[in-house]
Amino acid sequence: MQRRASTTLRLLVALPLLLATAGLGQGRYVELGPMPFSNAEAGAAELDGLVYVVGGFNDEEALMIYDPATDEWERGPDIPQGVHHPAVAGHDGRIYVVGGHEAESLVQIYDPVSESWSTADGRVPTPRRAMGIVVLDGRIHVMGGTSGIRGGGGHVEHEAYDPATDTWVSLAPLLEPREHGYAAVMDDKIYYASGRRDFEPQPELQIYDPAKDEWTFGPRLIEAVSGHVVQAVDNRLFALGGEAPLIGHVTRRSQRYDPFAEVWDQVVDLPLPLHAAANAVYRGSIYLFGGIDIVEGSSLGRVNVYRFDPPSIRNPAPFRLKAKALKRRPGRVRLKWKLKRNLSDATSFQVQSRLEGEPWQDLATPGIGAKRLTVSGLEPGATYGFRVRANGPAGPSEWSAERTVRLPD
């Protein structure tokens, strides 16, 4: 990490404070050393092992660089146009700051190698702030958000920026307008969780399939929130804290979505009510920076830094998978497997197949009571591979051993 004497802020590294742990399946929060100054409504992204925290209420021009390996901070060059409520993403060696209050139409780009900022020629088609942002297939997607003096209504616009060509494209809009809602990517799909409309948090999960350019609704969150943290780790979506529908209420609730079982559950609570925290993922943990513990009356934010370690995956893999071609029923294969249920918290299975030399394809997601599956519509004379894994609140298991079978002509 490059450091300059005039801008480096080194903090004494105290032993991390273990705040909460509830065993396997619940995760834990660990308090780390504080930020150099209190802040809220900043944006953050991880890039090459460092976390870049940009703007915020207390210093809109600040670029603060955090090293999670050493728990140290450095101040980088100020962003040309100060912001709060920006959308921030790391991609291809650069940090992209999209929109934000005071810069709703700008894409500001930081190059860590030259330690310099630039502004893209391509302006945000729908100027806004407080929107979701993800990187998918080499493009930076932004969706939802708000604009204007007070905002609150929410946008449905979904637009993607291609850094290679400095161009934008409009894609399928959200099904409902949202702002202060955020997003993450799992299995090449975008999951936009909750957010508010007309200042009221909404519980919907909206899921985008880029292959179809289409949004669908997923299961509703347990608690509607806005200004929360949304990140994905190990194919699980987490929604941490946020403003809740009750007037003046900020929640400690940590919600988790399992896309295989299509259910939400709760994991260990935040150590305090929190919203408006900058956040990023590093080595499978979610880092939260600053934020506010009340809805109104304080824009100063907090200095706290928390690391959330998601629940460990403990499902054992299914075993003794068998695959048998049904001679009297051409194009069909019967699968059987077993699971050590007393060691598992599985709620469903995921079954995949592939033609010899081809990528894996999802076949089915049978419920936990399933022990067998008959697959039809296969090509006579072709060789197929099959595998299965268990899914549950603690995460997916490893895949079973692959079994191959050649269908008769």
Tab-separated table of C-alpha atoms in Angstrom:
chain	number	residue	atom	x	y	z
A	1	MET	CA	0.000	0.000	0.000
A	2	GLN	CA	1.508	3.344	-0.992
A	3	ARG	CA	1.625	5.867	1.818
A	4	ARG	CA	2.715	9.492	1.905
A	5	ALA	CA	3.925	11.028	5.128
A	6	SER	CA	1.614	14.018	4.826
A	7	THR	CA	-1.542	11.993	4.380
A	8	THR	CA	-1.021	8.788	6.336
A	9	LEU	CA	-3.093	8.326	9.464
A	10	ARG	CA	-1.913	5.361	11.489
A	11	LEU	CA	-4.037	4.251	14.370
A	12	LEU	CA	-2.986	2.034	17.229
A	13	VAL	CA	-4.285	-1.438	16.527
A	14	ALA	CA	-6.117	-2.745	19.548
A	15	LEU	CA	-7.173	-6.322	19.947
A	16	PRO	CA	-10.510	-6.730	18.146
A	17	LEU	CA	-13.514	-6.756	20.431
A	18	LEU	CA	-15.684	-9.816	19.931
A	19	LEU	CA	-19.196	-8.432	20.233
A	20	ALA	CA	-21.551	-11.285	19.518
A	21	THR	CA	-21.505	-14.897	18.561
A	22	ALA	CA	-24.293	-17.412	18.573
A	23	GLY	CA	-22.499	-20.463	17.229
A	24	LEU	CA	-22.790	-22.035	13.818
A	25	GLY	CA	-25.619	-20.674	11.768
A	26	GLN	CA	-25.635	-17.227	13.409
A	27	GLY	CA	-22.326	-15.511	12.620
A	28	ARG	CA	-20.681	-12.794	14.705
A	29	TYR	CA	-19.787	-9.095	14.786
A	30	VAL	CA	-16.292	-7.934	15.736
A	31	GLU	CA	-15.506	-4.290	16.558
A	32	LEU	CA	-12.245	-3.047	15.038
A	33	GLY	CA	-10.291	0.175	15.463
A	34	PRO	CA	-12.292	3.374	14.843
A	35	MET	CA	-12.371	5.511	11.731
A	36	PRO	CA	-10.225	8.673	11.751
A	37	PHE	CA	-13.422	10.761	11.975
A	38	SER	CA	-17.127	10.086	12.376
A	39	ASN	CA	-19.105	9.737	9.181
A	40	ALA	CA	-22.347	8.541	7.586
A	41	GLU	CA	-23.835	8.192	4.091
A	42	ALA	CA	-20.424	7.596	2.557
A	43	GLY	CA	-19.870	5.000	-0.163
A	44	ALA	CA	-17.296	2.210	-0.137
A	45	ALA	CA	-15.837	-0.560	-2.286
A	46	GLU	CA	-13.049	-3.114	-2.010
A	47	LEU	CA	-10.311	-3.228	-4.626
A	48	ASP	CA	-7.166	-5.365	-4.540
A	49	GLY	CA	-7.301	-5.910	-0.785
A	50	LEU	CA	-8.035	-2.314	0.253
A	51	VAL	CA	-11.349	-0.618	1.018
A	52	TYR	CA	-11.953	2.868	-0.382
A	53	VAL	CA	-14.461	4.975	1.593
A	54	VAL	CA	-15.622	8.031	-0.346
A	55	GLY	CA	-17.403	11.203	0.780
A	56	GLY	CA	-20.110	11.270	3.431
A	57	PHE	CA	-21.832	13.855	5.574
A	58	ASN	CA	-18.806	14.936	7.608
A	59	ASP	CA	-16.265	15.331	4.801
A	60	GLU	CA	-17.734	15.182	1.317
A	61	GLU	CA	-14.325	15.434	-0.369
A	62	ALA	CA	-12.607	12.707	1.651
A	63	LEU	CA	-11.131	9.555	0.189
A	64	MET	CA	-10.221	7.312	3.109
A	65	ILE	CA	-8.315	4.101	2.377
A	66	TYR	CA	-8.628	1.230	4.839
A	67	ASP	CA	-6.363	-1.807	5.004
A	68	PRO	CA	-8.361	-4.638	6.613
A	69	ALA	CA	-5.210	-6.742	7.007
A	70	THR	CA	-3.619	-4.184	9.365
A	71	ASP	CA	-6.667	-2.192	10.572
A	72	GLU	CA	-4.980	1.028	9.401
A	73	TRP	CA	-6.269	4.113	7.575
A	74	GLU	CA	-4.727	6.483	5.054
A	75	ARG	CA	-6.191	9.602	3.479
A	76	GLY	CA	-5.983	9.662	-0.304
A	77	PRO	CA	-6.411	12.612	-2.689
A	78	ASP	CA	-9.710	14.436	-2.274
A	79	ILE	CA	-12.434	13.613	-4.781
A	80	PRO	CA	-12.885	16.548	-7.214
A	81	GLN	CA	-16.614	16.941	-6.549
A	82	GLY	CA	-17.540	16.113	-2.971
A	83	VAL	CA	-20.480	13.792	-2.409
A	84	HIS	CA	-22.653	12.009	0.060
A	85	HIS	CA	-25.026	9.137	-0.778
A	86	PRO	CA	-22.796	8.065	-3.729
A	87	ALA	CA	-22.742	4.640	-5.376
A	88	VAL	CA	-19.210	3.212	-5.316
A	89	ALA	CA	-17.769	0.172	-7.081
A	90	GLY	CA	-14.333	-1.307	-7.653
A	91	HIS	CA	-13.661	-2.623	-11.150
A	92	ASP	CA	-10.623	-3.437	-13.277
A	93	GLY	CA	-8.135	-1.652	-11.030
A	94	ARG	CA	-10.146	1.526	-10.477
A	95	ILE	CA	-12.743	2.943	-8.110
A	96	TYR	CA	-15.910	4.316	-9.727
A	97	VAL	CA	-18.014	6.856	-7.828
A	98	VAL	CA	-21.374	7.195	-9.544
A	99	GLY	CA	-23.744	10.033	-8.723
A	100	GLY	CA	-24.321	11.122	-5.152
A	101	HIS	CA	-25.633	14.352	-3.696
A	102	GLU	CA	-23.905	17.349	-5.334
A	103	ALA	CA	-22.719	15.135	-8.220
A	104	GLU	CA	-25.819	13.257	-9.346
A	105	SER	CA	-24.843	13.092	-13.029
A	106	LEU	CA	-21.109	12.414	-12.651
A	107	VAL	CA	-18.923	9.321	-12.843
A	108	GLN	CA	-15.728	10.119	-10.919
A	109	ILE	CA	-12.890	7.610	-11.275
A	110	TYR	CA	-9.929	7.032	-8.953
A	111	ASP	CA	-6.750	5.313	-10.145
A	112	PRO	CA	-4.823	3.924	-7.132
A	113	VAL	CA	-1.623	3.502	-9.163
A	114	SER	CA	-1.321	7.161	-10.186
A	115	GLU	CA	-3.247	8.313	-7.079
A	116	SER	CA	-5.320	10.591	-9.286
A	117	TRP	CA	-8.963	11.328	-10.092
A	118	SER	CA	-10.682	11.822	-13.416
A	119	THR	CA	-14.267	12.417	-14.517
A	120	ALA	CA	-15.848	10.318	-17.261
A	121	ASP	CA	-17.334	12.037	-20.266
A	122	GLY	CA	-20.340	9.714	-20.097
A	123	ARG	CA	-22.842	11.263	-17.696
A	124	VAL	CA	-25.372	9.278	-15.677
A	125	PRO	CA	-28.529	9.196	-17.853
A	126	THR	CA	-30.781	9.517	-14.797
A	127	PRO	CA	-28.978	11.778	-12.288
A	128	ARG	CA	-29.485	10.464	-8.752
A	129	ARG	CA	-28.154	9.381	-5.372
A	130	ALA	CA	-28.846	6.664	-2.810
A	131	MET	CA	-29.068	3.968	-5.485
A	132	GLY	CA	-27.959	0.366	-5.716
A	133	ILE	CA	-24.759	-0.473	-7.576
A	134	VAL	CA	-23.172	-3.756	-8.699
A	135	VAL	CA	-20.587	-4.926	-11.212
A	136	LEU	CA	-21.824	-7.662	-13.542
A	137	ASP	CA	-20.264	-8.922	-16.786
A	138	GLY	CA	-17.832	-6.014	-16.988
A	139	ARG	CA	-20.486	-3.314	-16.633
A	140	ILE	CA	-21.442	-1.150	-13.662
A	141	HIS	CA	-25.185	-1.347	-13.019
A	142	VAL	CA	-27.039	1.321	-11.029
A	143	MET	CA	-30.714	1.094	-10.148
A	144	GLY	CA	-33.272	2.945	-8.092
A	145	GLY	CA	-32.193	6.030	-6.161
A	146	THR	CA	-33.613	9.499	-5.745
A	147	SER	CA	-32.988	13.043	-6.960
A	148	GLY	CA	-34.097	16.596	-6.360
A	149	ILE	CA	-33.915	18.722	-3.245
A	150	ARG	CA	-35.682	16.309	-0.875
A	151	GLY	CA	-36.051	13.149	-2.937
A	152	GLY	CA	-38.104	10.376	-1.417
A	153	GLY	CA	-40.160	9.258	-4.382
A	154	GLY	CA	-37.686	6.750	-5.723
A	155	HIS	CA	-36.640	5.824	-9.255
A	156	VAL	CA	-37.228	2.647	-11.256
A	157	GLU	CA	-34.446	3.355	-13.760
A	158	HIS	CA	-31.816	0.661	-14.234
A	159	GLU	CA	-28.796	1.708	-16.272
A	160	ALA	CA	-25.419	0.103	-16.951
A	161	TYR	CA	-22.113	1.847	-17.605
A	162	ASP	CA	-19.383	0.262	-19.727
A	163	PRO	CA	-16.010	1.683	-18.609
A	164	ALA	CA	-14.314	0.327	-21.718
A	165	THR	CA	-16.416	2.509	-24.023
A	166	ASP	CA	-17.535	5.230	-21.564
A	167	THR	CA	-21.142	4.601	-22.574
A	168	TRP	CA	-24.429	3.909	-20.831
A	169	VAL	CA	-27.324	1.632	-21.758
A	170	SER	CA	-30.831	1.532	-20.294
A	171	LEU	CA	-32.041	-1.866	-19.117
A	172	ALA	CA	-35.298	-3.239	-17.710
A	173	PRO	CA	-36.467	-0.970	-14.859
A	174	LEU	CA	-37.218	-2.054	-11.326
A	175	LEU	CA	-40.722	-3.373	-10.835
A	176	GLU	CA	-41.347	-0.704	-8.186
A	177	PRO	CA	-39.528	2.598	-7.526
A	178	ARG	CA	-37.004	2.561	-4.692
A	179	GLU	CA	-34.342	4.713	-3.073
A	180	HIS	CA	-32.010	3.970	-0.173
A	181	GLY	CA	-32.249	0.353	-1.340
A	182	TYR	CA	-29.136	-1.578	-2.259
A	183	ALA	CA	-28.059	-4.578	-4.293
A	184	ALA	CA	-25.595	-7.443	-4.699
A	185	VAL	CA	-24.842	-10.152	-7.253
A	186	MET	CA	-25.301	-13.893	-6.756
A	187	ASP	CA	-25.012	-16.509	-9.493
A	188	ASP	CA	-24.986	-13.839	-12.229
A	189	LYS	CA	-28.242	-12.252	-11.039
A	190	ILE	CA	-28.808	-8.917	-9.304
A	191	TYR	CA	-30.693	-8.924	-5.997
A	192	TYR	CA	-32.095	-5.511	-5.008
A	193	ALA	CA	-33.324	-5.719	-1.430
A	194	SER	CA	-35.956	-3.501	0.218
A	195	GLY	CA	-35.426	0.292	0.110
A	196	ARG	CA	-38.059	2.963	0.523
A	197	ARG	CA	-40.745	4.670	-1.525
A	198	ASP	CA	-42.214	8.020	-0.465
A	199	PHE	CA	-39.971	7.795	2.634
A	200	GLU	CA	-41.570	4.483	3.709
A	201	PRO	CA	-39.413	1.300	3.735
A	202	GLN	CA	-40.779	-1.488	1.540
A	203	PRO	CA	-40.212	-5.256	2.042
A	204	GLU	CA	-39.832	-6.479	-1.557
A	205	LEU	CA	-36.840	-8.329	-2.968
A	206	GLN	CA	-36.432	-7.600	-6.696
A	207	ILE	CA	-34.299	-10.003	-8.769
A	208	TYR	CA	-32.799	-9.217	-12.183
A	209	ASP	CA	-31.928	-11.883	-14.746
A	210	PRO	CA	-29.538	-10.363	-17.327
A	211	ALA	CA	-30.119	-13.234	-19.760
A	212	LYS	CA	-33.771	-12.181	-20.019
A	213	ASP	CA	-33.366	-8.477	-19.148
A	214	GLU	CA	-36.182	-9.048	-16.688
A	215	TRP	CA	-36.977	-8.353	-13.040
A	216	THR	CA	-39.095	-10.618	-10.836
A	217	PHE	CA	-40.156	-10.417	-7.215
A	218	GLY	CA	-38.573	-12.736	-4.678
A	219	PRO	CA	-39.745	-13.479	-1.138
A	220	ARG	CA	-40.276	-10.412	1.011
A	221	LEU	CA	-37.784	-9.491	3.703
A	222	ILE	CA	-38.686	-10.264	7.308
A	223	GLU	CA	-38.516	-6.532	8.068
A	224	ALA	CA	-38.737	-3.715	5.526
A	225	VAL	CA	-35.654	-1.486	5.764
A	226	SER	CA	-33.886	1.381	4.023
A	227	GLY	CA	-30.389	2.798	4.306
A	228	HIS	CA	-29.246	-0.707	5.222
A	229	VAL	CA	-26.206	-2.760	4.231
A	230	VAL	CA	-26.685	-5.248	1.364
A	231	GLN	CA	-23.908	-7.679	0.447
A	232	ALA	CA	-23.598	-11.251	-0.811
A	233	VAL	CA	-21.210	-13.812	0.664
A	234	ASP	CA	-21.045	-17.501	-0.299
A	235	ASN	CA	-24.272	-17.307	-2.312
A	236	ARG	CA	-26.211	-15.839	0.583
A	237	LEU	CA	-27.665	-12.314	0.556
A	238	PHE	CA	-27.383	-10.251	3.744
A	239	ALA	CA	-29.436	-7.173	4.694
A	240	LEU	CA	-27.965	-5.664	7.862
A	241	GLY	CA	-29.624	-2.950	9.956
A	242	GLY	CA	-31.423	0.005	8.376
A	243	GLU	CA	-34.346	2.314	9.055
A	244	ALA	CA	-37.518	0.365	9.743
A	245	PRO	CA	-41.141	1.441	9.075
A	246	LEU	CA	-41.791	2.523	12.666
A	247	ILE	CA	-41.265	6.273	12.912
A	248	GLY	CA	-37.851	7.050	14.360
A	249	HIS	CA	-36.840	3.382	14.466
A	250	VAL	CA	-33.455	1.997	13.392
A	251	THR	CA	-33.103	-1.766	13.578
A	252	ARG	CA	-30.353	-4.118	14.751
A	253	ARG	CA	-31.813	-6.972	12.726
A	254	SER	CA	-29.508	-8.932	10.397
A	255	GLN	CA	-31.452	-10.711	7.652
A	256	ARG	CA	-30.193	-13.471	5.350
A	257	TYR	CA	-31.657	-14.804	2.102
A	258	ASP	CA	-31.088	-18.314	0.796
A	259	PRO	CA	-31.693	-18.289	-2.996
A	260	PHE	CA	-31.834	-22.092	-3.131
A	261	ALA	CA	-34.569	-22.506	-0.521
A	262	GLU	CA	-35.999	-19.049	-1.399
A	263	VAL	CA	-36.433	-18.087	2.264
A	264	TRP	CA	-35.280	-15.305	4.583
A	265	ASP	CA	-34.093	-15.963	8.115
A	266	GLN	CA	-32.295	-14.005	10.831
A	267	VAL	CA	-28.714	-14.214	12.023
A	268	VAL	CA	-26.983	-12.504	14.948
A	269	ASP	CA	-28.141	-8.910	15.600
A	270	LEU	CA	-25.953	-5.892	14.997
A	271	PRO	CA	-24.294	-4.645	18.212
A	272	LEU	CA	-26.342	-1.421	17.943
A	273	PRO	CA	-29.099	-0.034	15.702
A	274	LEU	CA	-27.418	1.235	12.543
A	275	HIS	CA	-28.152	2.689	9.113
A	276	ALA	CA	-26.228	4.796	6.558
A	277	ALA	CA	-23.005	2.792	7.060
A	278	ALA	CA	-20.499	2.498	4.216
A	279	ASN	CA	-19.700	-1.158	3.603
A	280	ALA	CA	-17.652	-3.622	1.590
A	281	VAL	CA	-16.724	-7.304	1.484
A	282	TYR	CA	-13.186	-8.540	2.100
A	283	ARG	CA	-12.219	-12.219	2.328
A	284	GLY	CA	-15.731	-13.400	3.043
A	285	SER	CA	-16.506	-10.849	5.796
A	286	ILE	CA	-18.652	-7.721	5.567
A	287	TYR	CA	-17.095	-4.497	6.901
A	288	LEU	CA	-19.316	-1.640	8.124
A	289	PHE	CA	-17.921	1.884	8.481
A	290	GLY	CA	-19.611	4.626	10.501
A	291	GLY	CA	-23.329	5.121	10.044
A	292	ILE	CA	-26.026	6.551	12.293
A	293	ASP	CA	-27.951	4.934	15.139
A	294	ILE	CA	-30.970	7.274	15.032
A	295	VAL	CA	-33.204	8.419	12.164
A	296	GLU	CA	-33.171	12.157	12.671
A	297	GLY	CA	-31.184	14.713	14.621
A	298	SER	CA	-27.624	13.676	13.801
A	299	SER	CA	-25.689	13.862	10.575
A	300	LEU	CA	-22.387	13.492	12.387
A	301	GLY	CA	-22.413	9.726	12.236
A	302	ARG	CA	-20.230	7.336	14.187
A	303	VAL	CA	-16.578	6.270	14.112
A	304	ASN	CA	-17.246	2.571	14.716
A	305	VAL	CA	-15.944	-0.102	12.362
A	306	TYR	CA	-17.510	-3.564	12.563
A	307	ARG	CA	-16.626	-6.774	10.800
A	308	PHE	CA	-19.460	-9.230	10.269
A	309	ASP	CA	-18.331	-12.822	9.884
A	310	PRO	CA	-21.231	-14.704	8.253
A	311	PRO	CA	-22.309	-18.122	9.522
A	312	SER	CA	-20.031	-20.988	8.656
A	313	ILE	CA	-21.116	-23.552	6.125
A	314	ARG	CA	-21.593	-26.856	7.904
A	315	ASN	CA	-23.764	-28.971	5.634
A	316	PRO	CA	-22.068	-32.257	4.716
A	317	ALA	CA	-22.238	-33.200	1.062
A	318	PRO	CA	-24.756	-35.812	-0.074
A	319	PHE	CA	-23.051	-39.159	-0.660
A	320	ARG	CA	-23.550	-42.431	-2.507
A	321	LEU	CA	-25.017	-40.675	-5.519
A	322	LYS	CA	-26.113	-43.208	-8.137
A	323	ALA	CA	-27.175	-42.546	-11.723
A	324	LYS	CA	-28.921	-45.229	-13.772
A	325	ALA	CA	-30.269	-45.016	-17.322
A	326	LEU	CA	-33.807	-46.438	-17.632
A	327	LYS	CA	-33.642	-48.805	-20.566
A	328	ARG	CA	-37.386	-49.099	-20.973
A	329	ARG	CA	-37.861	-45.333	-20.784
A	330	PRO	CA	-35.501	-43.760	-23.352
A	331	GLY	CA	-33.959	-40.405	-22.498
A	332	ARG	CA	-34.445	-40.850	-18.733
A	333	VAL	CA	-32.038	-41.291	-15.819
A	334	ARG	CA	-32.874	-42.098	-12.209
A	335	LEU	CA	-30.735	-40.467	-9.508
A	336	LYS	CA	-30.467	-41.599	-5.881
A	337	TRP	CA	-28.444	-40.167	-2.998
A	338	LYS	CA	-28.105	-40.167	0.789
A	339	LEU	CA	-27.537	-37.470	3.416
A	340	LYS	CA	-26.312	-37.644	7.009
A	341	ARG	CA	-29.313	-35.755	8.362
A	342	ASN	CA	-28.133	-35.718	11.962
A	343	LEU	CA	-25.174	-33.555	10.869
A	344	SER	CA	-27.057	-31.270	8.497
A	345	ASP	CA	-29.420	-28.286	8.607
A	346	ALA	CA	-30.332	-28.742	4.939
A	347	THR	CA	-33.682	-27.500	3.647
A	348	SER	CA	-33.379	-28.499	-0.019
A	349	PHE	CA	-31.098	-30.021	-2.637
A	350	GLN	CA	-29.637	-28.635	-5.835
A	351	VAL	CA	-29.212	-31.106	-8.713
A	352	GLN	CA	-27.060	-30.346	-11.767
A	353	SER	CA	-26.159	-32.170	-14.972
A	354	ARG	CA	-23.866	-31.660	-17.912
A	355	LEU	CA	-23.138	-33.193	-21.247
A	356	GLU	CA	-19.620	-34.521	-21.517
A	357	GLY	CA	-17.256	-31.540	-21.854
A	358	GLU	CA	-20.009	-28.932	-21.343
A	359	PRO	CA	-20.729	-26.555	-18.382
A	360	TRP	CA	-22.952	-27.622	-15.495
A	361	GLN	CA	-26.667	-26.794	-15.764
A	362	ASP	CA	-29.277	-26.653	-12.986
A	363	LEU	CA	-31.828	-29.451	-13.206
A	364	ALA	CA	-34.040	-29.199	-10.151
A	365	THR	CA	-34.239	-28.093	-6.507
A	366	PRO	CA	-36.118	-30.866	-4.706
A	367	GLY	CA	-37.136	-30.470	-1.062
A	368	ILE	CA	-35.298	-31.937	1.884
A	369	GLY	CA	-37.448	-35.077	1.884
A	370	ALA	CA	-36.209	-36.078	-1.568
A	371	LYS	CA	-33.923	-39.075	-1.925
A	372	ARG	CA	-34.271	-39.632	-5.652
A	373	LEU	CA	-35.062	-37.823	-8.871
A	374	THR	CA	-35.971	-39.038	-12.354
A	375	VAL	CA	-34.557	-36.847	-15.113
A	376	SER	CA	-36.212	-36.898	-18.544
A	377	GLY	CA	-35.661	-35.303	-21.955
A	378	LEU	CA	-32.026	-36.423	-22.284
A	379	GLU	CA	-30.333	-37.222	-25.594
A	380	PRO	CA	-30.074	-40.945	-26.478
A	381	GLY	CA	-26.492	-42.068	-26.909
A	382	ALA	CA	-25.071	-39.053	-25.018
A	383	THR	CA	-22.945	-39.196	-21.865
A	384	TYR	CA	-24.122	-37.098	-18.922
A	385	GLY	CA	-22.568	-36.189	-15.586
A	386	PHE	CA	-24.673	-35.569	-12.477
A	387	ARG	CA	-24.014	-34.070	-9.051
A	388	VAL	CA	-26.054	-32.894	-6.060
A	389	ARG	CA	-25.539	-30.710	-2.992
A	390	ALA	CA	-27.575	-29.755	0.056
A	391	ASN	CA	-28.708	-26.187	0.801
A	392	GLY	CA	-29.710	-24.770	4.176
A	393	PRO	CA	-29.583	-21.677	6.418
A	394	ALA	CA	-25.874	-22.195	7.106
A	395	GLY	CA	-25.053	-22.312	3.410
A	396	PRO	CA	-24.595	-24.896	0.670
A	397	SER	CA	-22.653	-28.101	1.154
A	398	GLU	CA	-19.862	-29.269	-1.071
A	399	TRP	CA	-20.953	-31.069	-4.205
A	400	SER	CA	-21.288	-34.822	-4.156
A	401	ALA	CA	-18.932	-36.904	-6.246
A	402	GLU	CA	-19.869	-36.716	-9.917
A	403	ARG	CA	-21.569	-39.714	-11.450
A	404	THR	CA	-21.641	-40.261	-15.209
A	405	VAL	CA	-23.946	-42.386	-17.299
A	406	ARG	CA	-24.173	-43.097	-21.021
A	407	LEU	CA	-27.712	-43.347	-22.335
A	408	PRO	CA	-28.519	-46.158	-24.737
A	409	ASP	CA	-29.073	-45.258	-28.394
